Amino acid sequence: VRSWWGWGNRDSVVDPAGAARLVGPYLPLDGEITPIPGVPELRPPRVTPPSGDIWSDDPWQRAAHTHGKAFRDVVRNLRGELANPPDLVCFPRGEADVVQILEWAYQSGVAVVPFGGGTSVVGGVELRDPDQTFVSLDLTGMDTILEVDEVSLAMRSQAGILGPSIQDGLRPKGLALRHFPQSFEFSTLGGWIATRSGGHFATGPTHIDDFIESLRVITPVGISESLRVPASGAGPSPDRLFLGSEGALGIITEAWVRVQRAPAFRASASVRFEDLGHSVLATREVAQSGLMPSNCRLLDPLEAMLAAGVTDGAAVLLLAFESADHPVEVALERAVEICRGHGGIRLEQRAQASWRDSFLKAPYLRDALARLGVVIETFETACTWSAFPTLHEAVLAAVNPAIVTCRFTHVYPDGPAPYFTVYATARRGAEIETWDELKARASEALLANGGTITHHHAVGRDHVPWYLRQTPQPLRQMLRAAKAAIDPRHLLNPGVLGID
Amino acid sequence: VRSWWGWGNRDSVVDPAGAARLVGPYLPLDGEITPIPGVPELRPPRVTPPSGDIWSDDPWQRAAHTHGKAFRDVVRNLRGELANPPDLVCFPRGEADVVQILEWAYQSGVAVVPFGGGTSVVGGVELRDPDQTFVSLDLTGMDTILEVDEVSLAMRSQAGILGPSIQDGLRPKGLALRHFPQSFEFSTLGGWIATRSGGHFATGPTHIDDFIESLRVITPVGISESLRVPASGAGPSPDRLFLGSEGALGIITEAWVRVQRAPAFRASASVRFEDLGHSVLATREVAQSGLMPSNCRLLDPLEAMLAAGVTDGAAVLLLAFESADHPVEVALERAVEICRGHGGIRLEQRAQASWRDSFLKAPYLRDALARLGVVIETFETACTWSAFPTLHEAVLAAVNPAIVTCRFTHVYPDGPAPYFTVYATARRGAEIETWDELKARASEALLANGGTITHHHAVGRDHVPWYLRQTPQPLRQMLRAAKAAIDPRHLLNPGVLGID
């Protein structure tokens, strides 16, 4: 059973007492534990749905669809602050339902906020205009794999499918999508596409963008279905305009997605470095080697301690290779050799398993810490290798004196995607203000030092000021015009991307 | 010295008599050879340029900038049919010139057609409205590499630079772009970006799209410069809207482009197959293996004979691997082993060198054949592996009784990019009509069988009818609105992409 207020499943909730023992040595705690909240009284629905059983005004559903799953969302839920819940939640069972919902919304002036799996950490599923009536559109009932092309290695699926259901559907055919954002268990294919999620592979094609063959999108002016081809040079890419559109340009209902043969050969190693600087040099050389490891995640010393149990102050690089076709030991050995050239030493004990485990459990731990009054949140970026050292220092200075860890989630030949986790204390009741200030300072540091405001968390509403600054004016004009052309009443997730 | 009427350099022109000996056995020739034409009388310029020495009304320049380099362009040039030459040609020396040209054009109602290197084969540089005054914008004077980031492996270059100048500029640093469209010697970086050119690598990142870090584009509403990052998830990709915009959204003046360390390890092999069917199966398995050969070009039996001198009716797969970091023999051996599993036999004699040679010389041969009255032209597409066999048969039927060869220029895990060359005879004076009819039939066959109208030749004006059909209506509305927002007078290469 899902949690309405926090991450994932209710059964997986982490005991705050245990979390307190973990962080107590580093952060002062006041000993209070915020209780798990009940669903608070909500503003009554302001719209009457048309007939049909796809609509819900159930308070639990409306509460669960009010916020995403950022730290600030969890804190507001813990406090019972659900100021702007959706008037209704709707659960379409097929494309015809989606078309009808959009038609009704356009007739009624009701906004439509696509919810995906609701794991947004950037205010992507939360309408902020209190005067605008809106429905939350939950596509998780549209979760069928419709077709698998085993010759061309691609699947056509409805967009509401969750990560594990994709796995289950492809496994009997020996296939896999190999796309594992941290939200994998609770986020949808359509959500990944709308937000340009970052996936499993640390190198090479990794954003969901790279796996899309074609999209089917319902817009107020009609259905947009792109040609299913492996590549095309015909005009600006049709799919790349919808990738990252975050519900502002239409409702993604289906996609053709490239899949892989399940890996038959694997090899992995963990390499320790005395300091972050040398580990970055090694990681860069591996990223530029063309070896294309499937995992190439660099953990700074604090991250290595918290996430991989490496407690001697070393930075750790997690390397893994996989293939369905050929052995990968030679590639791994070459990558380790590159690391050795920068002072890296291969660890006997493998940090990978514990890293993966803590990766998936991290959001539950985050919720427990939030209940202890700890400010804990993440932000991420991408920058060139040249820009990284300065950017890294600037971020550390910006969030000082908060504790901050850094890892590389993805690495490209031209730069890493650094991912930061911040731990801070705040006055009870001022957790959100404290975080918002840290986040603003960090965001300024990213933009001032050549980073993007997001590598794979999307823009939503929280990132709009920085997104608009990093987006050139003519491009903003083009996006606004494109949006107005197909959503003239601005009812599709108004507010995201700042293009309304 | 460049040719105004045909491909490339005047000195490299192929003797039609030699070409006649080559194709005589297969195609009936009338023995006439159209002479190399002089610059014909042109319609006088209808506009007066502002002062400054970047403008030219020289007839040779205007003639050379009237058409691209398609078969139908060469034939029209041979006939002296230059109905709609640009009123002026301008040669900006820097971005300030480009801004001034656009300002003047907007004040004067004169259209601007970016010429790139002028190698368009789809009518991309040729304005077709006889009543619209226009200038041809030639950026080849803006050809400087401005910055090389040897840490992040990227270069910032002006957009008018030609392929060989990029090579020359990067070679001293041990770097290379490794992007070799057939037009490499005579096309520009900006042209590659505007038309989404397909490059050297047969697998993995190969379209120029994949190499772009950021773009600088002059538009009528201002300069658009995207953030230079290795990857971003912030909204729809800013660069992907300009990639493939073919001059309709602005003038690309600069780009940050990923470069590579020059390869130090190479291995290659040619594999013969008794029939095309088995060679396609083998090529697919190699494309799906993750081995990522740099070359993986499949030649059908006729193409193998014409381009690689394999005259025994076999299909030939050209395989090559390259790396700056590690030996690639193991990867090659595995690829050859995959081929063996499908009946492939490794050839002792390497077909690669002769293939490359004929690849770069092909357009000169094309011009010689055009002078003999032969209809010779190419078209290309991409489709899934599932779709290929039917598409291939349909194309052969559509152009029957013309001679047609097929090769794969690029292969993806989910499908190939087939490239067709057509040889046909026509009544003298009816070459263009004959080709246009063949092309229309072939294009219908592509679209009816899951192919895109172009994988890397772009849309231009010739592909507009099919491009609009393969592009969903909401997307067309978005592109039209985006164009109108930044080019309200529709003076940027009006007609391309069919979005005016």
mmCIF file of C-alpha atoms in Angstrom, chain A residues 149 151-153 195-196 207 213 219 221-238 240-246 249 258 261 284 288-292 323 325-326 334 338 382-386 412-416 450-456 458-459 467 470 472 474-475 477-479 481-482 485-486 497, chain B residues 149 151-153 195-196 207 213 219 221-238 240-246 249 258 261 284 288-292 323 325-326 334 338 382-386 412-416 450-456 458-459 467 470 472 474-475 477-479 481-482 485-486 497:
data_model
loop_
_atom_site.group_PDB
_atom_site.id
_atom_site.type_symbol
_atom_site.label_atom_id
_atom_site.label_comp_id
_atom_site.label_asym_id
_atom_site.label_seq_id
_atom_site.Cartn_x
_atom_site.Cartn_y
_atom_site.Cartn_z
ATOM 1 C CA ASP A 149 9.378 -6.161 -31.647
ATOM 2 C CA VAL A 151 13.661 -8.322 -34.237
ATOM 3 C CA SER A 152 14.247 -4.595 -33.842
ATOM 4 C CA LEU A 153 14.487 -4.712 -30.019
ATOM 5 C CA THR A 195 10.825 14.891 -17.418
ATOM 6 C CA ARG A 196 13.832 13.500 -19.361
ATOM 7 C CA HIS A 207 18.621 9.822 -20.606
ATOM 8 C CA GLU A 213 11.678 5.636 -31.107
ATOM 9 C CA THR A 219 -2.964 17.516 -27.237
ATOM 10 C CA VAL A 221 -5.579 20.229 -31.019
ATOM 11 C CA GLY A 222 -5.312 16.527 -31.775
ATOM 12 C CA ILE A 223 -3.181 13.434 -31.409
ATOM 13 C CA SER A 224 0.517 13.673 -32.226
ATOM 14 C CA GLU A 225 2.155 10.400 -33.175
ATOM 15 C CA SER A 226 5.664 10.460 -34.519
ATOM 16 C CA LEU A 227 7.047 8.062 -37.076
ATOM 17 C CA ARG A 228 8.692 5.008 -35.539
ATOM 18 C CA VAL A 229 12.204 4.936 -37.000
ATOM 19 C CA PRO A 230 15.639 4.265 -35.491
ATOM 20 C CA ALA A 231 16.844 7.710 -36.549
ATOM 21 C CA SER A 232 15.781 10.532 -38.811
ATOM 22 C CA GLY A 233 17.188 13.751 -40.171
ATOM 23 C CA ALA A 234 13.846 15.193 -41.233
ATOM 24 C CA GLY A 235 13.522 18.578 -39.570
ATOM 25 C CA PRO A 236 13.870 19.271 -35.862
ATOM 26 C CA SER A 237 13.306 16.028 -33.953
ATOM 27 C CA PRO A 238 9.579 15.666 -33.274
ATOM 28 C CA ARG A 240 12.709 16.015 -28.570
ATOM 29 C CA LEU A 241 10.102 18.764 -28.302
ATOM 30 C CA PHE A 242 7.866 16.555 -26.142
ATOM 31 C CA LEU A 243 10.813 15.107 -24.188
ATOM 32 C CA GLY A 244 11.078 17.455 -21.231
ATOM 33 C CA SER A 245 7.726 19.128 -21.912
ATOM 34 C CA GLU A 246 6.521 18.126 -18.417
ATOM 35 C CA LEU A 249 2.423 20.352 -24.411
ATOM 36 C CA ARG A 258 14.297 0.669 -27.450
ATOM 37 C CA ARG A 261 18.846 -8.172 -24.531
ATOM 38 C CA ARG A 284 37.381 11.524 -16.665
ATOM 39 C CA GLN A 288 36.813 9.492 -22.411
ATOM 40 C CA SER A 289 38.210 6.026 -23.104
ATOM 41 C CA GLY A 290 35.280 4.712 -25.126
ATOM 42 C CA LEU A 291 35.077 1.703 -22.772
ATOM 43 C CA MET A 292 31.492 2.671 -21.908
ATOM 44 C CA SER A 323 26.911 -7.146 -22.210
ATOM 45 C CA ASP A 325 27.018 -10.493 -26.415
ATOM 46 C CA HIS A 326 30.576 -10.743 -25.185
ATOM 47 C CA ARG A 334 41.526 -1.611 -18.763
ATOM 48 C CA ILE A 338 43.395 3.697 -16.037
ATOM 49 C CA ALA A 382 25.958 18.598 -15.297
ATOM 50 C CA CYS A 383 28.999 20.598 -16.315
ATOM 51 C CA THR A 384 32.153 20.187 -18.342
ATOM 52 C CA TRP A 385 35.229 18.551 -16.822
ATOM 53 C CA SER A 386 36.943 21.935 -17.049
ATOM 54 C CA TYR A 412 30.101 11.906 -20.378
ATOM 55 C CA PRO A 413 33.284 12.331 -22.406
ATOM 56 C CA ASP A 414 32.905 16.082 -21.924
ATOM 57 C CA GLY A 415 31.802 16.240 -18.302
ATOM 58 C CA PRO A 416 30.170 14.678 -15.261
ATOM 59 C CA GLY A 450 28.641 26.532 -15.942
ATOM 60 C CA GLY A 451 26.150 24.017 -14.569
ATOM 61 C CA THR A 452 22.624 23.322 -15.759
ATOM 62 C CA ILE A 453 19.848 23.746 -13.186
ATOM 63 C CA THR A 454 19.039 20.072 -13.667
ATOM 64 C CA HIS A 455 20.521 17.021 -15.340
ATOM 65 C CA HIS A 456 17.581 14.678 -14.713
ATOM 66 C CA ALA A 458 13.377 18.282 -14.458
ATOM 67 C CA VAL A 459 12.303 21.929 -14.132
ATOM 68 C CA TYR A 467 15.684 27.560 -16.047
ATOM 69 C CA GLN A 470 19.761 29.573 -18.639
ATOM 70 C CA PRO A 472 18.092 31.967 -24.333
ATOM 71 C CA PRO A 474 14.576 33.441 -28.642
ATOM 72 C CA LEU A 475 14.160 29.863 -27.437
ATOM 73 C CA GLN A 477 9.744 32.807 -27.313
ATOM 74 C CA MET A 478 9.629 29.725 -29.514
ATOM 75 C CA LEU A 479 8.534 27.461 -26.657
ATOM 76 C CA ALA A 481 4.545 30.198 -29.086
ATOM 77 C CA ALA A 482 4.585 26.426 -29.539
ATOM 78 C CA ALA A 485 -0.425 27.068 -30.554
ATOM 79 C CA ILE A 486 -1.598 23.754 -29.143
ATOM 80 C CA LEU A 497 8.740 25.433 -17.426
ATOM 81 C CA ASP B 149 38.995 22.580 -24.402
ATOM 82 C CA VAL B 151 40.288 18.706 -20.786
ATOM 83 C CA SER B 152 36.652 18.284 -21.743
ATOM 84 C CA LEU B 153 37.386 17.355 -25.364
ATOM 85 C CA THR B 195 20.643 19.790 -41.774
ATOM 86 C CA ARG B 196 21.413 17.117 -39.123
ATOM 87 C CA HIS B 207 24.372 12.406 -36.442
ATOM 88 C CA GLU B 213 27.300 20.912 -26.669
ATOM 89 C CA THR B 219 17.634 35.260 -35.078
ATOM 90 C CA VAL B 221 14.563 38.690 -32.337
ATOM 91 C CA GLY B 222 18.038 38.326 -30.880
ATOM 92 C CA ILE B 223 20.929 35.987 -30.322
ATOM 93 C CA SER B 224 20.225 32.534 -28.945
ATOM 94 C CA GLU B 225 23.143 30.912 -27.152
ATOM 95 C CA SER B 226 22.532 27.707 -25.275
ATOM 96 C CA LEU B 227 24.341 26.691 -22.125
ATOM 97 C CA ARG B 228 27.440 24.606 -22.788
ATOM 98 C CA VAL B 229 26.945 21.421 -20.772
ATOM 99 C CA PRO B 230 27.564 17.747 -21.530
ATOM 100 C CA ALA B 231 23.890 16.953 -20.924
ATOM 101 C CA SER B 232 20.818 18.575 -19.425
ATOM 102 C CA GLY B 233 17.314 17.639 -18.456
ATOM 103 C CA ALA B 234 16.025 21.196 -18.249
ATOM 104 C CA GLY B 235 13.002 21.401 -20.535
ATOM 105 C CA PRO B 236 12.940 20.437 -24.182
ATOM 106 C CA SER B 237 16.482 20.435 -25.555
ATOM 107 C CA PRO B 238 17.300 23.958 -26.775
ATOM 108 C CA ARG B 240 17.459 20.044 -30.847
ATOM 109 C CA LEU B 241 15.049 22.701 -32.059
ATOM 110 C CA PHE B 242 17.783 24.371 -34.119
ATOM 111 C CA LEU B 243 19.271 21.048 -35.242
ATOM 112 C CA GLY B 244 17.446 20.372 -38.499
ATOM 113 C CA SER B 245 15.997 23.876 -38.714
ATOM 114 C CA GLU B 246 17.680 24.365 -42.114
ATOM 115 C CA LEU B 249 14.848 29.633 -37.412
ATOM 116 C CA ARG B 258 32.577 17.366 -28.877
ATOM 117 C CA ARG B 261 41.348 11.866 -29.346
ATOM 118 C CA ARG B 284 21.682 -6.623 -37.422
ATOM 119 C CA GLN B 288 22.748 -5.140 -31.572
ATOM 120 C CA SER B 289 25.923 -6.591 -30.034
ATOM 121 C CA GLY B 290 27.116 -3.420 -28.338
ATOM 122 C CA LEU B 291 30.482 -3.822 -30.111
ATOM 123 C CA MET B 292 30.003 -0.407 -31.719
ATOM 124 C CA SER B 323 40.000 3.578 -30.404
ATOM 125 C CA ASP B 325 42.559 4.046 -25.705
ATOM 126 C CA HIS B 326 42.687 0.301 -26.246
ATOM 127 C CA ARG B 334 33.839 -11.070 -32.299
ATOM 128 C CA ILE B 338 28.928 -13.090 -35.594
ATOM 129 C CA ALA B 382 16.017 4.733 -41.947
ATOM 130 C CA CYS B 383 13.584 2.065 -40.818
ATOM 131 C CA THR B 384 13.368 -0.700 -38.252
ATOM 132 C CA TRP B 385 14.958 -4.082 -38.916
ATOM 133 C CA SER B 386 11.434 -5.511 -39.019
ATOM 134 C CA TYR B 412 21.326 1.219 -35.112
ATOM 135 C CA PRO B 413 20.281 -1.505 -32.705
ATOM 136 C CA ASP B 414 16.712 -1.014 -33.897
ATOM 137 C CA GLY B 415 17.279 -0.577 -37.610
ATOM 138 C CA PRO B 416 19.470 0.369 -40.570
ATOM 139 C CA GLY B 450 7.866 2.697 -42.332
ATOM 140 C CA GLY B 451 10.798 4.741 -43.615
ATOM 141 C CA THR B 452 11.584 8.388 -42.939
ATOM 142 C CA ILE B 453 11.867 10.657 -45.970
ATOM 143 C CA THR B 454 15.461 11.336 -44.967
ATOM 144 C CA HIS B 455 18.043 10.011 -42.540
ATOM 145 C CA HIS B 456 20.701 12.646 -43.220
ATOM 146 C CA ALA B 458 17.579 16.920 -44.814
ATOM 147 C CA VAL B 459 14.170 18.126 -45.981
ATOM 148 C CA TYR B 467 8.007 15.491 -44.581
ATOM 149 C CA GLN B 470 5.236 12.080 -41.761
ATOM 150 C CA PRO B 472 2.064 14.899 -36.945
ATOM 151 C CA PRO B 474 0.198 19.225 -33.627
ATOM 152 C CA LEU B 475 3.942 19.221 -34.216
ATOM 153 C CA GLN B 477 1.470 23.693 -35.633
ATOM 154 C CA MET B 478 4.140 24.027 -32.944
ATOM 155 C CA LEU B 479 6.941 24.443 -35.495
ATOM 156 C CA ALA B 481 4.202 28.967 -34.321
ATOM 157 C CA ALA B 482 7.827 28.792 -33.182
ATOM 158 C CA ALA B 485 7.463 33.929 -33.168
ATOM 159 C CA ILE B 486 11.056 34.631 -34.137
ATOM 160 C CA LEU B 497 10.496 22.439 -44.041
#
